[in-house]
Amino acid sequence: FSRTTNGGDANPITGDFFFNSYAKGEMFKWDRANQSSRFMYRVDDVDWEFNIQFAPGGDFAYIVVINRSYVLRTKYNKETGTLDAPVHFAGGRGQDAYRDGVGADARFDHPQQGTFDKNNNFYLADSKNHCIRKITPEGVVSTFAGRPREAGYADGPLRRAQFNTPRGIVYDEATATFYVADQGNRRIRTISVE
């Protein structure tokens, strides 16, 4: 298994685990039976730091490329138990900026870990933009919470709140609550949704 792994996730339905080798831009599947890794494919970028996250139904996953500020989408192939080669889904490759938009017209700045809601909307900690972004299944990117490009600490309504380098977010459907790891403020913040 790769000594340059920095991200991976398990399919929530099958338990199949996938991980990267960032130095070569490679994707692997862990073979539990043989206790070994299986190479699947190489992506365009090398030295890509990423988080892979499966949708709750396990049909697809997003690959958030942190240091190149874009998001790939890959389908889970039920017949082979592998991930198909990913396609560019949102953000501009290597274009660290802020912009809401659709697909490749949107811009992120070092996006980090994200979470899904029950409708397959994806919420992403956009660390250097100091906000939480939302990506719909159709690729529409909007600002969900925080003041883009304004680091700080403030509670309040979604677009008045301030974060400082958020690094992760999870969603608890039972309580309709998001938990945000707000690194710069050294706090776990909550966002309640009605």
Short mmCIF file of C-alpha atoms in Angstrom, two decimals:
data_model
loop_
_atom_site.label_atom_id
_atom_site.label_comp_id
_atom_site.label_asym_id
_atom_site.label_seq_id
_atom_site.Cartn_x
_atom_site.Cartn_y
_atom_site.Cartn_z
CA PHE A 1 0.00 0.00 0.00
CA SER A 2 1.04 3.53 -0.77
CA ARG A 3 3.32 5.48 1.52
CA THR A 4 1.97 8.75 0.13
CA THR A 5 -1.68 8.31 1.06
CA ASN A 6 -3.51 11.28 2.52
CA GLY A 7 -7.16 10.54 1.78
CA GLY A 8 -9.71 7.79 1.44
CA ASP A 9 -13.28 6.70 2.12
CA ALA A 10 -15.42 3.57 2.26
CA ASN A 11 -18.54 3.04 0.21
CA PRO A 12 -21.32 3.25 2.86
CA ILE A 13 -23.29 0.40 1.25
CA THR A 14 -20.60 -2.12 0.24
CA GLY A 15 -17.74 -1.20 2.59
CA ASP A 16 -15.25 -1.08 -0.32
CA PHE A 17 -12.40 1.25 0.64
CA PHE A 18 -10.60 3.55 -1.83
CA PHE A 19 -7.52 5.70 -1.23
CA ASN A 20 -4.95 7.78 -3.08
CA SER A 21 -1.25 8.10 -3.70
CA TYR A 22 -0.88 11.85 -3.99
CA ALA A 23 2.70 11.85 -5.28
CA LYS A 24 1.67 10.10 -8.50
CA GLY A 25 -2.01 11.05 -8.65
CA GLU A 26 -3.12 7.43 -8.37
CA MET A 27 -6.31 5.84 -7.01
CA PHE A 28 -6.35 2.43 -5.31
CA LYS A 29 -8.91 0.01 -3.92
CA TRP A 30 -8.11 -1.95 -0.77
CA ASP A 31 -8.66 -5.69 -1.21
CA ARG A 32 -9.74 -6.99 2.20
CA ALA A 33 -9.51 -10.65 1.21
CA ASN A 34 -5.89 -10.46 0.06
CA GLN A 35 -4.86 -7.62 2.41
CA SER A 36 -3.41 -5.71 -0.54
CA SER A 37 -4.11 -2.66 -2.68
CA ARG A 38 -5.22 -2.68 -6.29
CA PHE A 39 -4.27 0.16 -8.64
CA MET A 40 -7.28 1.57 -10.50
CA TYR A 41 -6.19 4.67 -12.44
CA ARG A 42 -4.13 7.85 -12.56
CA VAL A 43 -5.59 11.37 -12.63
CA ASP A 44 -4.21 14.41 -14.45
CA ASP A 45 -2.66 16.10 -11.43
CA VAL A 46 0.24 14.82 -9.38
CA ASP A 47 0.95 15.87 -5.79
CA TRP A 48 -2.80 16.22 -5.32
CA GLU A 49 -4.02 16.32 -1.76
CA PHE A 50 -7.58 15.09 -1.67
CA ASN A 51 -10.55 13.96 0.33
CA ILE A 52 -12.85 11.37 -1.19
CA GLN A 53 -16.41 11.24 0.05
CA PHE A 54 -19.19 8.91 -0.92
CA ALA A 55 -22.80 10.01 -1.23
CA PRO A 56 -25.06 8.27 1.31
CA GLY A 57 -26.46 5.89 -1.35
CA GLY A 58 -22.95 4.81 -2.40
CA ASP A 59 -23.63 5.40 -6.11
CA PHE A 60 -21.02 8.12 -6.53
CA ALA A 61 -18.28 9.98 -4.71
CA TYR A 62 -16.68 13.40 -4.87
CA ILE A 63 -12.94 13.82 -4.88
CA VAL A 64 -12.09 17.22 -3.36
CA VAL A 65 -8.65 18.22 -4.64
CA ILE A 66 -7.45 20.48 -1.84
CA ASN A 67 -4.26 21.98 -3.22
CA ARG A 68 -5.67 22.50 -6.73
CA SER A 69 -9.08 23.86 -5.57
CA TYR A 70 -11.51 21.78 -7.59
CA VAL A 71 -13.90 18.83 -7.23
CA LEU A 72 -14.08 15.66 -9.30
CA ARG A 73 -17.03 13.26 -9.47
CA THR A 74 -16.68 9.51 -9.87
CA LYS A 75 -19.33 6.81 -10.20
CA TYR A 76 -19.22 3.60 -8.23
CA ASN A 77 -19.40 0.67 -10.65
CA LYS A 78 -21.57 -1.97 -8.95
CA GLU A 79 -20.55 -4.70 -11.41
CA THR A 80 -16.80 -4.36 -10.85
CA GLY A 81 -16.83 -2.87 -7.33
CA THR A 82 -14.52 -0.07 -8.50
CA LEU A 83 -14.69 3.67 -9.10
CA ASP A 84 -14.92 4.89 -12.69
CA ALA A 85 -12.38 7.44 -13.89
CA PRO A 86 -13.40 10.79 -12.39
CA VAL A 87 -14.67 13.80 -14.31
CA HIS A 88 -14.16 17.47 -13.47
CA PHE A 89 -17.30 18.57 -11.63
CA ALA A 90 -16.81 21.98 -9.95
CA GLY A 91 -14.16 24.65 -9.45
CA GLY A 92 -11.22 25.83 -11.53
CA ARG A 93 -8.12 23.65 -11.53
CA GLY A 94 -5.39 25.51 -9.69
CA GLN A 95 -7.39 28.74 -9.61
CA ASP A 96 -7.55 29.70 -5.94
CA ALA A 97 -10.34 32.28 -5.73
CA TYR A 98 -13.95 32.76 -4.68
CA ARG A 99 -16.94 32.66 -6.99
CA ASP A 100 -20.35 31.05 -6.84
CA GLY A 101 -21.43 29.52 -10.14
CA VAL A 102 -22.09 26.32 -12.02
CA GLY A 103 -19.48 23.59 -12.49
CA ALA A 104 -16.07 24.77 -13.63
CA ASP A 105 -17.15 28.43 -13.45
CA ALA A 106 -17.23 28.27 -9.64
CA ARG A 107 -14.04 28.93 -7.63
CA PHE A 108 -12.74 27.55 -4.34
CA ASP A 109 -9.60 28.23 -2.32
CA HIS A 110 -8.21 25.07 -0.74
CA PRO A 111 -11.50 23.24 -0.17
CA GLN A 112 -11.37 20.57 2.50
CA GLN A 113 -13.64 17.85 3.87
CA GLY A 114 -17.37 17.92 3.14
CA THR A 115 -20.64 16.19 3.98
CA PHE A 116 -23.88 15.23 2.26
CA ASP A 117 -27.49 15.85 3.21
CA LYS A 118 -30.31 13.41 2.37
CA ASN A 119 -30.87 15.11 -1.02
CA ASN A 120 -27.23 14.59 -2.09
CA ASN A 121 -26.36 18.26 -1.68
CA PHE A 122 -22.70 18.46 -0.71
CA TYR A 123 -21.48 20.98 1.89
CA LEU A 124 -17.80 21.80 1.72
CA ALA A 125 -15.43 23.58 4.11
CA ASP A 126 -13.78 26.13 1.78
CA SER A 127 -10.86 26.83 4.08
CA LYS A 128 -9.07 29.84 2.60
CA ASN A 129 -12.36 31.46 1.60
CA HIS A 130 -13.41 31.12 5.28
CA CYS A 131 -16.89 29.85 4.46
CA ILE A 132 -19.06 26.79 3.86
CA ARG A 133 -20.08 26.13 0.26
CA LYS A 134 -22.95 24.04 -1.08
CA ILE A 135 -22.81 22.00 -4.29
CA THR A 136 -26.08 20.60 -5.66
CA PRO A 137 -26.15 17.30 -7.58
CA GLU A 138 -26.39 19.41 -10.75
CA GLY A 139 -23.13 21.22 -9.92
CA VAL A 140 -24.54 24.56 -8.78
CA VAL A 141 -22.12 26.05 -6.23
CA SER A 142 -23.36 28.64 -3.71
CA THR A 143 -22.22 30.04 -0.39
CA PHE A 144 -24.09 28.35 2.44
CA ALA A 145 -22.57 30.03 5.50
CA GLY A 146 -19.90 32.58 6.31
CA ARG A 147 -18.52 35.72 4.73
CA PRO A 148 -16.32 34.82 1.77
CA ARG A 149 -12.71 35.97 2.06
CA GLU A 150 -13.35 37.45 5.54
CA ALA A 151 -11.71 35.45 8.31
CA GLY A 152 -13.13 36.08 11.76
CA TYR A 153 -15.36 34.80 14.49
CA ALA A 154 -19.04 35.68 14.65
CA ASP A 155 -22.17 33.69 15.39
CA GLY A 156 -25.46 34.61 13.76
CA PRO A 157 -27.49 34.03 10.61
CA LEU A 158 -25.82 31.92 7.92
CA ARG A 159 -24.35 34.72 5.80
CA ARG A 160 -23.44 36.93 8.78
CA ALA A 161 -21.51 34.25 10.63
CA GLN A 162 -17.72 34.23 10.30
CA PHE A 163 -15.26 31.35 10.21
CA ASN A 164 -11.48 31.24 10.20
CA THR A 165 -10.05 28.46 8.02
CA PRO A 166 -12.78 25.81 8.40
CA ARG A 167 -11.31 22.36 7.75
CA GLY A 168 -14.20 19.93 8.04
CA ILE A 169 -17.95 19.59 8.26
CA VAL A 170 -20.34 16.74 9.09
CA TYR A 171 -24.12 16.60 9.08
CA ASP A 172 -26.33 14.89 11.65
CA GLU A 173 -29.63 14.26 9.89
CA ALA A 174 -31.41 13.22 13.11
CA THR A 175 -30.92 16.67 14.64
CA ALA A 176 -30.64 18.65 11.36
CA THR A 177 -27.32 20.03 12.60
CA PHE A 178 -24.02 20.67 10.84
CA TYR A 179 -20.81 20.52 12.89
CA VAL A 180 -17.94 22.63 11.54
CA ALA A 181 -14.30 22.22 12.54
CA ASP A 182 -13.31 25.90 12.59
CA GLN A 183 -9.54 25.50 12.78
CA GLY A 184 -8.48 29.14 12.98
CA ASN A 185 -10.91 29.79 15.81
CA ARG A 186 -10.07 26.50 17.55
CA ARG A 187 -13.73 25.61 17.93
CA ILE A 188 -16.37 23.18 16.79
CA ARG A 189 -19.24 25.33 15.51
CA THR A 190 -22.81 24.25 14.83
CA ILE A 191 -25.27 25.26 12.14
CA SER A 192 -28.88 24.34 12.83
CA VAL A 193 -31.24 23.89 9.89
CA GLU A 194 -35.01 24.14 10.25
#
